[in-house]
CSV table of C-alpha atoms in Angstrom, one decimal:
chain,number,residue,atom,x,y,z
A,1,MET,CA,-68.6,20.1,25.9
A,2,ARG,CA,-70.3,16.9,26.5
A,3,PRO,CA,-73.8,16.7,27.0
A,4,ARG,CA,-75.6,16.3,30.1
A,5,GLY,CA,-76.5,12.7,31.0
A,6,GLY,CA,-73.1,11.5,29.5
A,7,THR,CA,-72.1,9.9,32.8
A,8,VAL,CA,-74.4,7.1,32.0
A,9,ALA,CA,-72.3,6.1,29.0
A,10,LEU,CA,-69.1,6.6,30.8
A,11,VAL,CA,-70.0,4.5,33.7
A,12,GLY,CA,-71.8,1.9,31.6
A,13,THR,CA,-68.7,1.5,29.5
A,14,ALA,CA,-66.5,1.0,32.7
A,15,LEU,CA,-69.1,-1.2,34.2
A,16,ALA,CA,-69.4,-3.2,31.0
A,17,ALA,CA,-66.0,-4.6,31.9
A,18,VAL,CA,-67.7,-6.0,35.0
A,19,LEU,CA,-70.6,-7.5,33.0
A,20,THR,CA,-68.7,-8.9,30.4
A,21,LEU,CA,-66.8,-11.1,32.8
A,22,THR,CA,-70.2,-12.9,33.3
A,23,GLY,CA,-70.9,-13.2,29.7
A,24,CYS,CA,-68.6,-15.7,28.3
A,25,SER,CA,-70.4,-19.0,26.9
A,26,GLY,CA,-68.5,-22.6,27.6
A,27,ALA,CA,-68.9,-26.0,28.9
A,28,ASP,CA,-71.1,-27.0,31.7
A,29,PRO,CA,-70.3,-25.0,35.0
A,30,ALA,CA,-69.9,-28.0,36.5
A,31,ASP,CA,-67.0,-29.0,34.5
A,32,VAL,CA,-65.2,-25.8,35.8
A,33,ALA,CA,-61.3,-26.6,36.2
A,34,VAL,CA,-60.2,-26.0,39.7
A,35,THR,CA,-57.4,-26.6,42.0
A,36,PRO,CA,-57.6,-29.8,44.2
A,37,THR,CA,-58.3,-27.8,47.2
A,38,ALA,CA,-61.2,-26.2,46.1
A,39,THR,CA,-63.5,-29.1,46.7
A,40,GLY,CA,-65.7,-29.8,49.5
A,41,PHE,CA,-68.9,-28.1,48.4
A,42,GLY,CA,-72.2,-30.2,48.4
A,43,GLY,CA,-72.2,-30.9,52.3
A,44,GLN,CA,-69.0,-33.4,52.1
A,45,ALA,CA,-66.5,-31.3,54.0
A,46,PRO,CA,-66.4,-32.1,57.5
A,47,VAL,CA,-67.7,-29.1,60.0
A,48,ASP,CA,-67.1,-29.0,63.6
A,49,GLY,CA,-69.6,-26.6,64.7
A,50,SER,CA,-67.2,-23.8,65.2
A,51,ARG,CA,-67.3,-22.7,61.4
A,52,ASN,CA,-70.4,-21.6,59.5
A,53,GLY,CA,-70.3,-24.2,56.9
A,54,ILE,CA,-70.3,-22.2,53.8
A,55,GLU,CA,-67.7,-24.6,52.0
A,56,THR,CA,-70.4,-27.2,52.2
A,57,VAL,CA,-73.1,-25.6,50.3
A,58,ASP,CA,-73.6,-25.5,46.5
A,59,GLY,CA,-72.9,-22.3,44.4
A,60,PRO,CA,-76.3,-20.7,44.4
A,61,THR,CA,-76.7,-21.3,48.2
A,62,ALA,CA,-73.3,-19.6,48.7
A,63,LEU,CA,-73.9,-16.8,46.6
A,64,ARG,CA,-77.5,-16.0,48.2
A,65,GLU,CA,-75.8,-16.4,51.7
A,66,VAL,CA,-73.0,-13.9,50.8
A,67,LEU,CA,-75.2,-11.7,49.4
A,68,ARG,CA,-77.4,-11.4,52.5
A,69,ALA,CA,-74.6,-11.2,55.0
A,70,ALA,CA,-73.2,-8.2,52.9
A,71,ARG,CA,-76.2,-6.5,53.1
A,72,SER,CA,-77.0,-7.1,56.8
A,73,SER,CA,-74.1,-5.4,58.6
A,74,SER,CA,-72.0,-2.0,58.3
A,75,VAL,CA,-68.7,-2.2,56.3
A,76,VAL,CA,-65.9,-0.3,54.6
A,77,ALA,CA,-65.5,-1.5,51.0
A,78,THR,CA,-63.2,-0.4,48.3
A,79,GLY,CA,-62.2,-1.4,45.1
A,80,THR,CA,-61.4,-0.8,41.3
A,81,VAL,CA,-63.0,-2.2,38.0
A,82,THR,CA,-60.5,-1.5,35.1
A,83,GLU,CA,-61.9,-2.4,31.5
A,84,LEU,CA,-59.5,-3.5,28.9
A,85,VAL,CA,-59.6,-1.8,25.3
A,86,PRO,CA,-57.9,-2.9,22.2
A,87,ASP,CA,-54.2,-1.8,22.2
A,88,PRO,CA,-54.0,1.0,19.4
A,89,ASP,CA,-50.3,0.1,18.7
A,90,ALA,CA,-50.8,-3.5,18.2
A,91,ARG,CA,-51.0,-4.9,14.7
A,92,GLU,CA,-54.6,-5.7,13.5
A,93,GLY,CA,-56.3,-8.8,14.8
A,94,SER,CA,-53.8,-9.2,17.5
A,95,GLY,CA,-56.4,-9.0,20.2
A,96,ASP,CA,-54.1,-7.2,22.6
A,97,THR,CA,-55.4,-5.1,25.0
A,98,VAL,CA,-54.4,-2.2,27.5
A,99,PRO,CA,-56.1,-0.7,30.4
A,100,GLY,CA,-59.0,1.7,29.7
A,101,ARG,CA,-61.0,3.6,32.1
A,102,THR,CA,-61.2,2.6,35.8
A,103,VAL,CA,-63.8,3.0,38.3
A,104,ARG,CA,-62.3,3.9,41.8
A,105,PHE,CA,-64.6,3.7,44.9
A,106,THR,CA,-64.7,3.8,48.6
A,107,TYR,CA,-68.0,2.9,50.6
A,108,ARG,CA,-68.6,2.9,54.4
A,109,GLY,CA,-71.8,2.4,56.3
A,110,VAL,CA,-74.9,0.5,55.7
A,111,PRO,CA,-77.7,1.0,52.9
A,112,ASP,CA,-79.9,3.6,54.3
A,113,ASP,CA,-76.7,5.3,56.2
A,114,SER,CA,-73.6,5.6,54.1
A,115,SER,CA,-70.8,7.4,52.3
A,116,LEU,CA,-69.5,6.8,49.1
A,117,GLN,CA,-66.4,8.4,47.5
A,118,LEU,CA,-66.2,7.5,43.7
A,119,SER,CA,-64.2,8.5,40.4
A,120,VAL,CA,-64.7,7.4,37.0
A,121,GLY,CA,-62.7,9.0,34.1
A,122,GLY,CA,-62.5,12.3,35.0
A,123,VAL,CA,-66.0,12.4,37.2
A,124,THR,CA,-65.7,12.4,40.9
A,125,LEU,CA,-68.5,11.9,43.2
A,126,ASP,CA,-68.7,12.2,47.2
A,127,ALA,CA,-72.3,11.1,48.3
A,128,ARG,CA,-73.8,10.9,51.9
A,129,ARG,CA,-76.9,8.8,52.6
A,130,ARG,CA,-79.1,9.6,55.1
A,131,GLY,CA,-82.3,7.4,55.0
A,132,ASP,CA,-84.0,8.4,51.9
A,133,SER,CA,-81.9,11.4,51.0
A,134,VAL,CA,-78.7,11.7,49.8
A,135,TYR,CA,-76.5,14.6,49.8
A,136,VAL,CA,-74.1,14.7,46.6
A,137,ARG,CA,-71.1,16.8,45.8
A,138,GLY,CA,-68.6,16.5,42.9
A,139,ASN,CA,-66.2,17.9,40.5
A,140,ALA,CA,-66.9,20.3,37.4
A,141,ALA,CA,-67.2,17.3,35.3
A,142,PHE,CA,-69.9,15.5,37.8
A,143,ALA,CA,-71.8,18.9,37.8
A,144,GLU,CA,-71.8,19.1,34.0
A,145,ARG,CA,-73.0,15.6,33.5
A,146,THR,CA,-75.8,15.7,36.2
A,147,GLY,CA,-77.2,19.4,36.0
A,148,LEU,CA,-76.3,19.7,39.4
A,149,ASP,CA,-74.4,23.0,39.0
A,150,GLU,CA,-74.2,23.6,42.7
A,151,ALA,CA,-72.7,20.5,43.5
A,152,THR,CA,-69.4,22.0,43.1
A,153,ALA,CA,-70.0,24.3,46.0
A,154,GLY,CA,-71.2,21.9,48.3
A,155,ARG,CA,-73.5,19.2,48.7
A,156,VAL,CA,-77.0,19.1,46.9
A,157,CYS,CA,-79.8,16.8,48.3
A,158,VAL,CA,-81.4,14.5,46.0
A,159,PRO,CA,-83.9,11.6,46.6
A,160,ALA,CA,-82.2,8.1,47.2
A,161,GLY,CA,-84.0,6.8,44.1
A,162,SER,CA,-83.0,9.6,41.7
A,163,ALA,CA,-81.5,9.3,38.3
A,164,THR,CA,-78.5,10.9,39.5
A,165,LEU,CA,-77.8,8.0,41.5
A,166,ARG,CA,-79.2,5.2,39.5
A,167,THR,CA,-76.3,6.5,37.0
A,168,PHE,CA,-73.9,5.3,39.4
A,169,ALA,CA,-75.3,2.1,40.6
A,170,PRO,CA,-74.4,-0.6,41.5
A,171,PHE,CA,-71.4,1.3,43.1
A,172,THR,CA,-73.6,2.8,45.5
A,173,GLU,CA,-74.1,-0.5,47.4
A,174,PRO,CA,-71.5,-3.3,47.6
A,175,ASP,CA,-74.0,-6.0,47.9
A,176,ASP,CA,-75.4,-4.6,44.6
A,177,LEU,CA,-71.9,-4.5,43.1
A,178,LEU,CA,-71.3,-8.2,44.3
A,179,ARG,CA,-74.5,-9.3,42.8
A,180,THR,CA,-73.6,-7.7,39.4
A,181,VAL,CA,-70.3,-9.3,39.2
A,182,LEU,CA,-71.3,-12.6,40.7
A,183,GLY,CA,-75.1,-13.2,39.8
A,184,ALA,CA,-75.8,-11.0,36.6
A,185,ASP,CA,-75.7,-14.1,34.4
A,186,GLY,CA,-77.0,-17.8,34.8
A,187,ASP,CA,-73.5,-18.7,33.4
A,188,VAL,CA,-71.5,-17.6,36.4
A,189,THR,CA,-71.0,-20.0,39.0
A,190,LEU,CA,-69.5,-20.1,42.5
A,191,HIS,CA,-67.7,-23.3,43.9
A,192,PRO,CA,-67.1,-23.1,47.8
A,193,GLY,CA,-64.0,-24.9,48.5
A,194,ALA,CA,-61.0,-25.1,51.0
A,195,VAL,CA,-60.5,-23.3,54.4
A,196,SER,CA,-57.7,-21.8,55.4
A,197,GLY,CA,-56.7,-20.2,59.0
A,198,THR,CA,-58.3,-21.0,62.1
A,199,GLY,CA,-60.5,-19.7,64.7
A,200,GLU,CA,-62.3,-16.1,63.8
A,201,ASP,CA,-59.5,-15.8,61.1
A,202,ALA,CA,-60.8,-18.8,59.3
A,203,ARG,CA,-61.8,-18.0,55.4
A,204,ALA,CA,-63.6,-20.0,52.7
A,205,GLN,CA,-61.8,-19.7,49.5
A,206,VAL,CA,-64.2,-19.4,46.6
A,207,VAL,CA,-63.9,-20.3,42.8
A,208,VAL,CA,-65.8,-18.0,40.5
A,209,ALA,CA,-66.5,-19.6,36.9
A,210,SER,CA,-67.7,-18.6,33.9
A,211,GLY,CA,-68.8,-21.7,32.1
A,212,SER,CA,-65.8,-23.9,31.9
A,213,SER,CA,-63.0,-21.2,32.9
A,214,PRO,CA,-62.4,-19.9,36.3
A,215,VAL,CA,-62.4,-15.9,36.3
A,216,GLY,CA,-62.0,-15.1,40.0
A,217,ALA,CA,-61.7,-16.0,43.5
A,218,LEU,CA,-63.9,-14.6,46.5
A,219,GLU,CA,-62.7,-14.9,50.2
A,220,VAL,CA,-65.8,-15.0,52.6
A,221,SER,CA,-65.4,-15.6,56.6
A,222,ALA,CA,-66.0,-19.4,57.6
A,223,VAL,CA,-67.0,-18.4,60.8
A,224,GLY,CA,-70.2,-16.5,62.0
A,225,GLU,CA,-71.8,-14.6,58.8
A,226,PRO,CA,-70.4,-15.5,55.5
A,227,VAL,CA,-69.3,-11.9,54.8
A,228,PRO,CA,-66.9,-11.4,51.9
A,229,TYR,CA,-63.5,-10.0,52.5
A,230,THR,CA,-61.8,-10.0,49.1
A,231,LEU,CA,-62.9,-10.8,45.5
A,232,SER,CA,-60.8,-10.6,42.5
A,233,ALA,CA,-61.8,-11.4,38.9
A,234,ALA,CA,-60.3,-10.9,35.3
A,235,ASP,CA,-60.4,-12.0,31.9
A,236,GLY,CA,-59.8,-10.2,28.6
A,237,THR,CA,-62.2,-7.8,29.0
A,238,GLY,CA,-61.4,-6.2,32.4
A,239,THR,CA,-60.5,-6.7,35.9
A,240,VAL,CA,-62.4,-6.5,39.3
A,241,SER,CA,-60.8,-5.8,42.6
A,242,MET,CA,-62.5,-5.4,45.9
A,243,SER,CA,-61.7,-5.5,49.8
A,244,PHE,CA,-63.9,-5.6,52.5
A,245,ARG,CA,-63.2,-4.8,56.4
A,246,SER,CA,-64.7,-3.5,59.5
A,247,TRP,CA,-67.9,-5.9,59.4
A,248,GLY,CA,-70.4,-4.7,62.0
A,249,ALA,CA,-68.2,-2.1,63.2
A,250,ASP,CA,-69.7,1.4,64.5
A,251,LEU,CA,-68.4,3.6,61.8
A,252,GLU,CA,-69.9,6.8,63.3
A,253,LEU,CA,-70.3,8.6,60.1
A,254,PRO,CA,-70.6,12.6,60.2
A,255,ASP,CA,-73.6,14.3,59.3
A,256,PRO,CA,-73.6,16.0,55.8
A,257,ASP,CA,-71.4,19.0,55.4
A,258,ASP,CA,-71.3,22.2,53.5
A,259,VAL,CA,-75.0,21.6,52.4
A,260,VAL,CA,-76.0,24.1,49.9
A,261,ARG,CA,-79.4,22.7,48.6
A,262,ALA,CA,-81.4,21.1,51.4
A,263,CYS,CA,-84.2,18.5,50.7
């Protein structure tokens, strides 16, 4: 039996794949090699008034605006984070890797009224937040690692700031996960660029770079609030894939069901 509290290490190891995407050293971020279409940041791209102009701002401004927009509206977010580990069958020193543990999650709602389904390794979590209270349930592995034995029979209420939930941060809120991936290290930069699509479907393509190396792409709305729609990033340590939909929709989340321990 693994000791209780082991989830911290489990999630921490999987999340390390995300964090190390931001940890590469390299040349000045301004030297990042991007495609010829990924230009127009710095206020030089024409904006006809129908777009929000996110493609014209610098990287720090883009990051700040995207994170603000992501926190201000309801959303359905899904994603995976997969760590890459040394291939045990490869010759020593080859540097070959294979997929390791994967975190999978689905989030619906707004920060104080949301639902989260998450799995990592053999642990599964289903959380329903209402204000400062979160009703959680999970499988036997979740109960063992958190000490919430009743969680296998139904939902157990825990405070929103409890250690149980901090264990699973930043997956509990999409903007926190975006901030972790995109803003955890000063070496990570965004390069807003080309706009594709027309009307309400216009999207700005943003290059995500670590030092002199592009590591991913972020697609955000070029109309209205610059909410994100997709994020993909990868390097030799892991991969991240996230998608967002139903921005601003009334998601009509149900009340917590099967409550076995109230607040």
